[in-house]
PDB file of C-alpha atoms and ligand atoms in Angstrom:
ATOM      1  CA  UNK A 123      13.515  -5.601  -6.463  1.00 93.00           C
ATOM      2  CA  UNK A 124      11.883  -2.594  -8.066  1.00 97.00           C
ATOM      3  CA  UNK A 125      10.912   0.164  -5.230  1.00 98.00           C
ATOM      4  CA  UNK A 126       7.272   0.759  -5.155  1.00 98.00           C
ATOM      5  CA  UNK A 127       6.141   4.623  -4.938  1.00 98.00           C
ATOM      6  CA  UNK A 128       2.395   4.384  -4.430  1.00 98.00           C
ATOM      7  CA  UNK A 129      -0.564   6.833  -4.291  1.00 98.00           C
ATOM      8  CA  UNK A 130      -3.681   5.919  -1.914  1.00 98.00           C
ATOM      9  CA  UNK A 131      -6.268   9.300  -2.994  1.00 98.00           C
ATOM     10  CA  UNK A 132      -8.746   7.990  -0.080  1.00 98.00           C
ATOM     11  CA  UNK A 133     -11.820   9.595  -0.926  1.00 98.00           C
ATOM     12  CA  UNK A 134     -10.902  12.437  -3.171  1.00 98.00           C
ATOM     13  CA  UNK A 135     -11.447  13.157  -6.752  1.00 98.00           C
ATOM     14  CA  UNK A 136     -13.790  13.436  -9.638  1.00 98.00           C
ATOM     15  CA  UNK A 137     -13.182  11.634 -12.987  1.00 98.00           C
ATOM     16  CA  UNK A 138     -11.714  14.308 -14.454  1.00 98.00           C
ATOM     17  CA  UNK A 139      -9.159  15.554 -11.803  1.00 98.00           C
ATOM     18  CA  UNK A 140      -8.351  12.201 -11.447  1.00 98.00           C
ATOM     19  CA  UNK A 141      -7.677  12.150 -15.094  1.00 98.00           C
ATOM     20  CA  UNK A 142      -5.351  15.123 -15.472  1.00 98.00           C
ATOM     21  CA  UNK A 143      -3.721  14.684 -12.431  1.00 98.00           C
ATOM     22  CA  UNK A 144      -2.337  11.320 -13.857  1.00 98.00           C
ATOM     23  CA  UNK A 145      -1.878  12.864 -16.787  1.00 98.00           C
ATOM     24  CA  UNK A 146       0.118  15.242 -15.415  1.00 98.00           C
ATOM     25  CA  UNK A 147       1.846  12.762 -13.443  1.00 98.00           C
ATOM     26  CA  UNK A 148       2.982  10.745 -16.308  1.00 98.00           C
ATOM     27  CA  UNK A 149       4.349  14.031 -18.028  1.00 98.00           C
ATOM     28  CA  UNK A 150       6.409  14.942 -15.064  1.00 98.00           C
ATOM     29  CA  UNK A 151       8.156  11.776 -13.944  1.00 98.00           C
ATOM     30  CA  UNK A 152       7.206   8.683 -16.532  1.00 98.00           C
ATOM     31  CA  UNK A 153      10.447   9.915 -18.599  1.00 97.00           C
ATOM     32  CA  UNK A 154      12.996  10.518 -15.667  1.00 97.00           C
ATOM     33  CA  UNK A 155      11.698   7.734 -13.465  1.00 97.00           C
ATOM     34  CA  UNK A 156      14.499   5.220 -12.149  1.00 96.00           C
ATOM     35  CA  UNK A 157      14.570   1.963 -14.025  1.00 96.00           C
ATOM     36  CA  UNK A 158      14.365   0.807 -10.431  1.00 96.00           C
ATOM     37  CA  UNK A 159      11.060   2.279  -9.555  1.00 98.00           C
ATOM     38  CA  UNK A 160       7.381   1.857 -10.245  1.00 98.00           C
ATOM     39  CA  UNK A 161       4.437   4.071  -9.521  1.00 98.00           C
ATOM     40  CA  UNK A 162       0.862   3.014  -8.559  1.00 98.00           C
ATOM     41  CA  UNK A 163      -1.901   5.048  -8.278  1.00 98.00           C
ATOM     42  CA  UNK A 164      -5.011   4.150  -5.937  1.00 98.00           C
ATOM     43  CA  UNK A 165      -8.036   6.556  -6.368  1.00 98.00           C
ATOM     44  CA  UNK A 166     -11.435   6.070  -5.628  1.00 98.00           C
ATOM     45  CA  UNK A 167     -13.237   3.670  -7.660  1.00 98.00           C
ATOM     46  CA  UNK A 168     -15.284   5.905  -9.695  1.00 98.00           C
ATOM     47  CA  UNK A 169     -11.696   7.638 -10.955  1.00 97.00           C
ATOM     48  CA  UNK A 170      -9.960   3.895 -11.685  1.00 98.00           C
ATOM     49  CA  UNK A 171     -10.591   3.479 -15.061  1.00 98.00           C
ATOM     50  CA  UNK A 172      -9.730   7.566 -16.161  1.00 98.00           C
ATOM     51  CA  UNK A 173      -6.408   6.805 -13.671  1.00 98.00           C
ATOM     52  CA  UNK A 174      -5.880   3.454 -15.481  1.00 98.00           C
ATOM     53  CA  UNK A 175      -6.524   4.811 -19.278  1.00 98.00           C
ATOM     54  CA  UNK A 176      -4.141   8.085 -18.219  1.00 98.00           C
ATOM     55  CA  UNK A 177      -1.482   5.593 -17.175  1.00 98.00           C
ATOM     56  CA  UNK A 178      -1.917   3.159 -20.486  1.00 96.00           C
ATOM     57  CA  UNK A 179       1.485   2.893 -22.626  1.00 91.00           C
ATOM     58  CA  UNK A 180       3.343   4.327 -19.544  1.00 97.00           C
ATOM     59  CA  UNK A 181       6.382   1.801 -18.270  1.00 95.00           C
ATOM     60  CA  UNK A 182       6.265   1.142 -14.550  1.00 97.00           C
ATOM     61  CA  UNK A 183       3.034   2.829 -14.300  1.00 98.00           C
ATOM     62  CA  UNK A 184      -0.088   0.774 -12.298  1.00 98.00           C
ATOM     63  CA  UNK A 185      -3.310   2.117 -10.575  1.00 98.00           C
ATOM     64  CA  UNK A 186      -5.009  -0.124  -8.151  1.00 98.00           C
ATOM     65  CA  UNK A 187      -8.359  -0.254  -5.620  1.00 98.00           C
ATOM     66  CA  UNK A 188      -8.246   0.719  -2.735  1.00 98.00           C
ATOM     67  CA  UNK A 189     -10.315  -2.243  -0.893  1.00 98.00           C
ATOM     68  CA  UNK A 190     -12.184  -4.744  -2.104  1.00 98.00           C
ATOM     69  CA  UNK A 191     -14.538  -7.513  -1.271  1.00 98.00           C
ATOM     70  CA  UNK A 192     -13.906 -11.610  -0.975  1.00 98.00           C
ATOM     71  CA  UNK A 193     -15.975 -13.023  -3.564  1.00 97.00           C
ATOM     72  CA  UNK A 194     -16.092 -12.601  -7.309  1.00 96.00           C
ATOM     73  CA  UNK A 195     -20.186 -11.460  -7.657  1.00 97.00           C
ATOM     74  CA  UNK A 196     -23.222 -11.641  -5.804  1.00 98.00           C
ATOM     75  CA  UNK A 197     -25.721  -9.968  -3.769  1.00 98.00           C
ATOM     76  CA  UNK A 198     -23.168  -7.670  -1.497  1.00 98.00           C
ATOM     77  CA  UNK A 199     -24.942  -4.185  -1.900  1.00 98.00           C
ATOM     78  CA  UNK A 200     -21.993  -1.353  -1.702  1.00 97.00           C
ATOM     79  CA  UNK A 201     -18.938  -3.833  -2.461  1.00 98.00           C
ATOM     80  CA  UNK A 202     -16.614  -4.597  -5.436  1.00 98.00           C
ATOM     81  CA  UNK A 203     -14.685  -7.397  -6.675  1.00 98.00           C
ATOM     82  CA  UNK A 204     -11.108  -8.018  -7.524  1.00 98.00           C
ATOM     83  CA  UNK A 205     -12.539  -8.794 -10.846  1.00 98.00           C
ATOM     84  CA  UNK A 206     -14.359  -5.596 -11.275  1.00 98.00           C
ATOM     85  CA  UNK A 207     -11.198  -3.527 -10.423  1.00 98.00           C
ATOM     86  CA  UNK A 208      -9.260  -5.740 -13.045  1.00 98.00           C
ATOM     87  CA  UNK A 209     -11.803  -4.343 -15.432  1.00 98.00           C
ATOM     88  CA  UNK A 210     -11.033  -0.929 -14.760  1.00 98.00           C
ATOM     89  CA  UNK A 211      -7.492  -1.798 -15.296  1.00 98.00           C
ATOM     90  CA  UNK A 212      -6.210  -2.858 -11.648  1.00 98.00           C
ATOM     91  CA  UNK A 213      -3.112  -4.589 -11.061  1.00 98.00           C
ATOM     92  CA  UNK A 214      -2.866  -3.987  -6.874  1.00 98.00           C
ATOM     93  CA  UNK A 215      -5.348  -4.066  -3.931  1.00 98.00           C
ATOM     94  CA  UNK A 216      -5.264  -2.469  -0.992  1.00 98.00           C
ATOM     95  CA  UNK A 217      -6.107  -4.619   2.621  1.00 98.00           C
ATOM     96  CA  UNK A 218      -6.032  -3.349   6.010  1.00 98.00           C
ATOM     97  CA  UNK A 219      -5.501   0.561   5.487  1.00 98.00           C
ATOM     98  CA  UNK A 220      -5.333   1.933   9.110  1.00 96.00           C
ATOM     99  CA  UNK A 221      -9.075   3.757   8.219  1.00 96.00           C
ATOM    100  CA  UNK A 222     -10.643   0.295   7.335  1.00 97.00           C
ATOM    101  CA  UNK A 223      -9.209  -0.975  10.555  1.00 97.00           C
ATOM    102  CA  UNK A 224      -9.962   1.827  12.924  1.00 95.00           C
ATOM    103  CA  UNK A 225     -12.478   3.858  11.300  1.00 96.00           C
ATOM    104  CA  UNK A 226     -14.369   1.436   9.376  1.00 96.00           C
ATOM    105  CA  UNK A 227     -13.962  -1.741  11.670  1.00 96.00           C
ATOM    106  CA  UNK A 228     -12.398  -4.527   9.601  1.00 97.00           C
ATOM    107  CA  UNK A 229     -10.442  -7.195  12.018  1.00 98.00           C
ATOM    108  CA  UNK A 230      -7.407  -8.913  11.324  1.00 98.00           C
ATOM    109  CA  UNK A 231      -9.226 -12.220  10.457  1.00 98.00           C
ATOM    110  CA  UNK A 232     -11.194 -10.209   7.234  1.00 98.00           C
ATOM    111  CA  UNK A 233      -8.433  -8.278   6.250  1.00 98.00           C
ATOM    112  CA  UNK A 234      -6.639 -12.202   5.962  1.00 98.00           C
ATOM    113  CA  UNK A 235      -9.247 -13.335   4.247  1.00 98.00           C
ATOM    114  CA  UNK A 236      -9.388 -10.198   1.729  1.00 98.00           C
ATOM    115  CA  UNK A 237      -5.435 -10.468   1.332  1.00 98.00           C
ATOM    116  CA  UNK A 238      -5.438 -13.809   0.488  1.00 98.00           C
ATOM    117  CA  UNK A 239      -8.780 -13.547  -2.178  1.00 98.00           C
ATOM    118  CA  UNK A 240      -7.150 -10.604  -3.707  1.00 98.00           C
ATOM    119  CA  UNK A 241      -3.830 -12.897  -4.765  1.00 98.00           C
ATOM    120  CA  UNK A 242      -6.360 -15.744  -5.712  1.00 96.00           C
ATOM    121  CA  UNK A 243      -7.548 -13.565  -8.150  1.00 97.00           C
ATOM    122  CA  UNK A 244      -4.505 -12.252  -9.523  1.00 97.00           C
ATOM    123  CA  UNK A 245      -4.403  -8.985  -7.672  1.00 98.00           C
ATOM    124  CA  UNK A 246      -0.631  -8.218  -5.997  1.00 98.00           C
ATOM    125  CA  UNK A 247      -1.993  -6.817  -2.744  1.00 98.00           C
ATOM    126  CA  UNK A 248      -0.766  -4.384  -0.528  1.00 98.00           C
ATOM    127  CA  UNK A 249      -1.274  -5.272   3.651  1.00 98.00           C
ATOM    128  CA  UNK A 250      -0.864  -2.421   5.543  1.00 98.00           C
ATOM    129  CA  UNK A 251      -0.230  -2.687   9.382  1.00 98.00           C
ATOM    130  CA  UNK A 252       0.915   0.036  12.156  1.00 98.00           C
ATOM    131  CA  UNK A 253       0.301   0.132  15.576  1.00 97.00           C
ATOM    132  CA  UNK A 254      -1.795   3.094  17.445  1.00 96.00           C
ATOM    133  CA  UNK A 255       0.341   5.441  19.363  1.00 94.00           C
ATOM    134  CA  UNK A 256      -0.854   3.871  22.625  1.00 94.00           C
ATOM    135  CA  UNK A 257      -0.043   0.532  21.330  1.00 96.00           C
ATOM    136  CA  UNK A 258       3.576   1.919  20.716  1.00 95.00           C
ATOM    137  CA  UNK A 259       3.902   4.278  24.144  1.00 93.00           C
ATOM    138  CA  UNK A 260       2.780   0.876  25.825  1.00 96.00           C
ATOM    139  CA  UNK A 261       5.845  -0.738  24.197  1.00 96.00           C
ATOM    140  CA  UNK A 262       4.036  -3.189  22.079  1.00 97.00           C
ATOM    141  CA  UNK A 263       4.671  -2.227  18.457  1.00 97.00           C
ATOM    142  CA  UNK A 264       5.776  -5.562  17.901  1.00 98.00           C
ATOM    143  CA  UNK A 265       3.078  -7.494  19.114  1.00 98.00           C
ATOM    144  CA  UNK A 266       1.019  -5.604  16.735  1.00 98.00           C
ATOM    145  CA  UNK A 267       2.906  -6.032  13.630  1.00 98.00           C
ATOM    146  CA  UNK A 268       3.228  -9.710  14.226  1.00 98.00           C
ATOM    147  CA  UNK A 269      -0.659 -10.371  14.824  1.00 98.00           C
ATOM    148  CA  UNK A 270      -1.320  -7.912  11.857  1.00 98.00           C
ATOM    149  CA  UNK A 271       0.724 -10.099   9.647  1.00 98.00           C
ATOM    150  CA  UNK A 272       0.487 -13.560  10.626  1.00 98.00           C
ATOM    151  CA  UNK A 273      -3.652 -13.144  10.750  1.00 98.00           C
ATOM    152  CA  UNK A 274      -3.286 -10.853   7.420  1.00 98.00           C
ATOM    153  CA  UNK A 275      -1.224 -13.472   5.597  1.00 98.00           C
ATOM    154  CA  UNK A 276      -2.784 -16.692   7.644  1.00 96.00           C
ATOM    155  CA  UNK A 277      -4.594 -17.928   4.044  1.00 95.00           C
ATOM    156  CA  UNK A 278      -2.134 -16.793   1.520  1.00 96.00           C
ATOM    157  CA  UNK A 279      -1.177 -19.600  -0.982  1.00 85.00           C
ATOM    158  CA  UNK A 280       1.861 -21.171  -0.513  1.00 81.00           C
ATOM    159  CA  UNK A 281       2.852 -20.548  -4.413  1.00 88.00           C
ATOM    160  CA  UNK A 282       2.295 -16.865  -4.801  1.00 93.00           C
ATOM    161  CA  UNK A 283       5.215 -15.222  -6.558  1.00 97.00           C
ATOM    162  CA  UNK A 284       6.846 -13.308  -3.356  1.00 97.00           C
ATOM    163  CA  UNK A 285       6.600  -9.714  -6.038  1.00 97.00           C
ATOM    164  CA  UNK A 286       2.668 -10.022  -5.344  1.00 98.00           C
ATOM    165  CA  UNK A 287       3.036  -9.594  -1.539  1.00 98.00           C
ATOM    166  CA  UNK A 288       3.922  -6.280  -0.348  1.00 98.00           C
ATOM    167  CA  UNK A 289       3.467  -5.208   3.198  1.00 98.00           C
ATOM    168  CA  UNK A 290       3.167  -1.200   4.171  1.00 98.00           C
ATOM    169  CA  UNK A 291       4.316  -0.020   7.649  1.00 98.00           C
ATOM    170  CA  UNK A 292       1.714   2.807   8.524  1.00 97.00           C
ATOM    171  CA  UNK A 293       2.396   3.703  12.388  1.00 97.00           C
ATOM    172  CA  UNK A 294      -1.500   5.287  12.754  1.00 95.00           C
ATOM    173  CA  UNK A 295      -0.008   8.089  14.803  1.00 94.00           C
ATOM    174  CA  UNK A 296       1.965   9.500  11.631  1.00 92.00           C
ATOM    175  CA  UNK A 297      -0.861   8.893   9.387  1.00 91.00           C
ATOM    176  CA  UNK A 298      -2.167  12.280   7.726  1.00 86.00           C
ATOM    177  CA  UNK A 299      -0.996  14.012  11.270  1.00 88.00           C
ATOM    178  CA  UNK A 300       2.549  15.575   9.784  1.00 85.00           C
ATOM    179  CA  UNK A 301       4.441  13.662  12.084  1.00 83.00           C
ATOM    180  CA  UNK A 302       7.082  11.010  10.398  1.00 82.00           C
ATOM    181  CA  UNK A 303       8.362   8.043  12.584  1.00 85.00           C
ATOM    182  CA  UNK A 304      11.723   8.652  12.765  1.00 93.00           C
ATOM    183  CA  UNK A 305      15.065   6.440  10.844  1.00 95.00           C
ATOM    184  CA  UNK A 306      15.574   4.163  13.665  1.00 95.00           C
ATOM    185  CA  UNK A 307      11.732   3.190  14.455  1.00 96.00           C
ATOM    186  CA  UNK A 308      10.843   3.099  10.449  1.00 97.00           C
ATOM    187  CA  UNK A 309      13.888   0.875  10.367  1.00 97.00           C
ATOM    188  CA  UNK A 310      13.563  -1.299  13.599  1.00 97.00           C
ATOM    189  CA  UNK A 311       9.679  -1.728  12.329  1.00 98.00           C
ATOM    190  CA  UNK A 312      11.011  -2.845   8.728  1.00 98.00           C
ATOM    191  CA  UNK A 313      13.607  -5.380   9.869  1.00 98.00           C
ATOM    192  CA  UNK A 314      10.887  -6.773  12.304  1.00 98.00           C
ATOM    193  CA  UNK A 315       8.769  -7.469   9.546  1.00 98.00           C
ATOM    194  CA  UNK A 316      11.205  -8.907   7.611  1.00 98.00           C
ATOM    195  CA  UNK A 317      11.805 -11.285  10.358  1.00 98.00           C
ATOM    196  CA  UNK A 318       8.288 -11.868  10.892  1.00 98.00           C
ATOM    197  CA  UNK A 319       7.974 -12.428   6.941  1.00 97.00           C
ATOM    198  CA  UNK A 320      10.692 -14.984   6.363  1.00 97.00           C
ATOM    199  CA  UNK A 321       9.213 -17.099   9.533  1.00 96.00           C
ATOM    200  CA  UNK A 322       6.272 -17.516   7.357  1.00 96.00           C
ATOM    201  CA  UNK A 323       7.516 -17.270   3.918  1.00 95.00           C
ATOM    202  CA  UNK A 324      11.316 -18.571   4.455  1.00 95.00           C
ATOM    203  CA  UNK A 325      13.625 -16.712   1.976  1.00 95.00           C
ATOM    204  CA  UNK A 326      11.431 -15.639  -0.648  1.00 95.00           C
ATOM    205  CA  UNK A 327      10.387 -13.004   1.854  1.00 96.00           C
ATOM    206  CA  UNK A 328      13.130 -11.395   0.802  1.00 97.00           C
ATOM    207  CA  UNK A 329      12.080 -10.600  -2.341  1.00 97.00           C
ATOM    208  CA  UNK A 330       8.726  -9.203  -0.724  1.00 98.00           C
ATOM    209  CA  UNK A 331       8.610  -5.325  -0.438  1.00 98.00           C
ATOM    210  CA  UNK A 332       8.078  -3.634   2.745  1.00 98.00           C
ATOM    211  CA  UNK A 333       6.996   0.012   2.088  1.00 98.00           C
ATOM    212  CA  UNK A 334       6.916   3.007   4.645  1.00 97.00           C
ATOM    213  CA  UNK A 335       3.607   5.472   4.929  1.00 97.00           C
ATOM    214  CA  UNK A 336       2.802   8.045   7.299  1.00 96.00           C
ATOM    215  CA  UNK A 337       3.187  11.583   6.325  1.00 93.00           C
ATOM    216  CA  UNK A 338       5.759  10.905   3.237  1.00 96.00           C
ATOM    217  CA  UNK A 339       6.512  14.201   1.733  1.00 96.00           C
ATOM    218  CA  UNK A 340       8.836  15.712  -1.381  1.00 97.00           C
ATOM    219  CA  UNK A 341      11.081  16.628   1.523  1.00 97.00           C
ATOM    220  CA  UNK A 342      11.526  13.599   3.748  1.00 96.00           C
ATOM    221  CA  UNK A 343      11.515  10.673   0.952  1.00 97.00           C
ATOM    222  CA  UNK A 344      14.713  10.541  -0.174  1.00 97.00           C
ATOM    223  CA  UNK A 345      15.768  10.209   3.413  1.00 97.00           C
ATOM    224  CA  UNK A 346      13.168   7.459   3.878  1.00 97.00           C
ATOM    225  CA  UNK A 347      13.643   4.922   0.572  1.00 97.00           C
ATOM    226  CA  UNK A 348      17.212   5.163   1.313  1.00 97.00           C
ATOM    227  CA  UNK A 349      16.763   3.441   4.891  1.00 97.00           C
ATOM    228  CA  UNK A 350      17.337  -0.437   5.082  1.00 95.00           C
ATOM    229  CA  UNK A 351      14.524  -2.642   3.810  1.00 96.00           C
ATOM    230  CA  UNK A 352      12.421   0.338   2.853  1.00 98.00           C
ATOM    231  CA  UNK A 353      11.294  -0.769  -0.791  1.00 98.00           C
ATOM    232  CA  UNK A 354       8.785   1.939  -1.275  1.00 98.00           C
ATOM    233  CA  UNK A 355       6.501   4.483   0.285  1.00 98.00           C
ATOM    234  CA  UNK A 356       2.700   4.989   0.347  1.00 98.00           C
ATOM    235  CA  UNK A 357       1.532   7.939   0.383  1.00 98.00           C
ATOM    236  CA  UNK A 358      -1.641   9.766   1.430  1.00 97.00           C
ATOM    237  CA  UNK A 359      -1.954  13.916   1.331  1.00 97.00           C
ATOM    238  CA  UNK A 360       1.213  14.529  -0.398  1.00 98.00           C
ATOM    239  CA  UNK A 361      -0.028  11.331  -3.090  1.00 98.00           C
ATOM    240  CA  UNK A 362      -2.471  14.050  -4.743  1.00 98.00           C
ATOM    241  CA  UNK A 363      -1.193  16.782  -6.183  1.00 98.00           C
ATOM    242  CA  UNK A 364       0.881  15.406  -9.457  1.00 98.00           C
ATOM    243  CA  UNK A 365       3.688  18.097  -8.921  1.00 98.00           C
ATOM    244  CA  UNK A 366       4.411  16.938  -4.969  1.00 98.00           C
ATOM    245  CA  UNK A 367       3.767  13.252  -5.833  1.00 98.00           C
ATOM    246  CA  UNK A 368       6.103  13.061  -8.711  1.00 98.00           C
ATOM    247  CA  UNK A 369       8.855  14.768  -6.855  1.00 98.00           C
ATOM    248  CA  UNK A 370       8.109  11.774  -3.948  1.00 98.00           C
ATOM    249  CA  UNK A 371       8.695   9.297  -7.308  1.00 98.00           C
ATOM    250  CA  UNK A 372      12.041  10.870  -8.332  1.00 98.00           C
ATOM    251  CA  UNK A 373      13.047  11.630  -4.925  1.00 96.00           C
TER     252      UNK A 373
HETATM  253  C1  LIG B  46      -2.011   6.708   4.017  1.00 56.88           C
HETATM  254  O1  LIG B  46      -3.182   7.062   3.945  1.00 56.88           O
HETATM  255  O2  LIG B  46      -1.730   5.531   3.761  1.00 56.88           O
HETATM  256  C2  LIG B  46      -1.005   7.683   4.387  1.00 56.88           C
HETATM  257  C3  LIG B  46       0.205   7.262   4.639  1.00 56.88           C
HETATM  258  O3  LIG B  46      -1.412   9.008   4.486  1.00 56.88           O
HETATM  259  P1  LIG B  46      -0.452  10.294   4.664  1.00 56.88           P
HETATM  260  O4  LIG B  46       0.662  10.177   3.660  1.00 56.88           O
HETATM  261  O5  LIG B  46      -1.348  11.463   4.401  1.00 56.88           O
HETATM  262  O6  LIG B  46       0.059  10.252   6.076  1.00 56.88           O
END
C-alpha cells in the first residue's frame, strides 16, 4: 500500500500561486519521491485545474476537491459535482473535514451520503473524523470515531476497490493549533479504526489507508508515517508552501 502525503490548501490561493507552487512542488520532490509514496494536492476549486495541469506527466502526483455535492447537476446554487472536479482533473474528494463538520454544519448522515456518491462516481474519497478535545478529556474518543465511520461509510458499495477508501484521523484540537497528538494516541486512534474498518469491510480494510492530520510539519513527519497503521498524512498550514510540503513528502 502506497503512503498517501496529501495537501488540503482550505481557502487559500489564486490561480497562479496555485500554479507555481505545484510547479515548484513537482521540481522539488517528483524526482526523489519514494516509489512507495504518492502526493495529492487539494486547493480551492478555482486553483484545481492550474494544480491538476502543473501535476500532468508527474508519477504519483493527484490533486483533488476539497468537498463536493451528492448529485451529478442541477439547480444547487454554490455546489459542485464529483463530475465537475473530474473535469478539472480530480482523482480524490474530500468528506467530513473537521471545518465542514464544526464550522460549516454537515452531520454524519450527509457526510455518508457524500462519501458514498463520491465513490459512485469514481472519486477515491478521503473521510476525515477526530473527536473535539472535550469529546476526548470526557474519555470518549472512541465513541466518536466509531459513529463518524459507521454513519460516514453506512452507504458505501459493497464492491469498491478497498485503495478508494481512505480514512484521515484529524483530532480537532491539533488541527491548525500547533499541537500534535502524541505516538501512542495517533496510534491507539489508528488501530481503533482499523478495528472499526474491518468490522465493516472484513479484511480488505486492510488494504484501506488510514492517514494522520493535525499540525503535520517537516519536523514531526518522519516520526509520524513511521508509526503503525499510519499510511499517510494530511496536511493543512505546513501543505502550502512547496519547500515545507515537499520536505513532509520526502520525510
Ligand atoms: C487539516 O486542515 O486537515 C489539517 C490537518 O490542518 P493543519 O495541518 O494546519 O493542522
Amino acid at each position: 500500500m502506497k503512503k498517501l502525503m496529501a495537501a488540503n490548501w482550505k481557502m487559500f490561493k489564486t490561480w497562479d500561486e496555485a500554479g507555481s507552487t505545484a510547479r515548484v512542488l513537482v521540481e522539488l520532490a517528483a524526482a526523489k519521491l519514494p516509489e512507495d509514496r504518492e502526493v495529492l494536492v487539494c486547493p480551492p476549486f478555482t486553483c484545481l485545474k492550474a494544480v491538476s495541469d502543473a501535476f500532468s506527466g508527474a508519477d504519483r502526483f493527484s490533486s483533488g476537491g476539497q468537498d463536493f455535492y451528492i448529485t451529478d447537476e442541477g439547480a444547487f446554487t454554490g455546489e459542485i459535482s464529483p463530475a465537475m472536479l473530474q473535469d478539472c482533473g480530480a482523482k480524490y474528494g474530500l468528506t467530513g473535514h473537521s471545518e465542514r463538520r464544526h464550522v460549516l454544519g454537515e452531520n454524519d448522515e450527509y457526510i455518508g451520503q457524500k462519501t458514498a456518491y463520491g465513490l459512485s462516481a469514481g472519486l477515491s474519497v478521503i473521510l476525515c473524523i477526530g473527536e473535539l478535545l472535550d469529546e476526548r478529556k470526557a474519555g470518549r474518543v472512541e465513541e466518536v470515531l466509531e459513529r463518524q465511520l459507521r454513519l460516514g461509510l453506512k452507504d458505501v458499495p459493497a464492491d469498491v476497490a478497498p485503495h478508494r477508501i481512505s480514512v484521515a484521523y484529524e483530532p480537532v484540537w491539533a488541527i491548525g493549533t500547533g499541537e500534535v497528538a502524541g505516538p501512542a494516541e495517533i496510534q491507539e486512534a489508528h488501530a481503533f479504526t482499523r478495528k472499526v474498518l474491518v468490522s465493516i469491510f472484513g479484511e480488505k480494510a486492510n488494504e484501506m489507508r488510514i492517514l494522520y492530520g493535525g499540525s503535520v510539519k517537516p519536523t514531526n513527519c518522519a516520526e509520524i508515517i513511521a508509526l503503525d497503521n499510519v499510511d499517510g498524512v494530511l496536511v493543512g498550514g505546513a501543505s502550502l508552501q512547496s519547500e515545507s510540503f515537499s520536505q513532509i513528502v520526502l520525510a
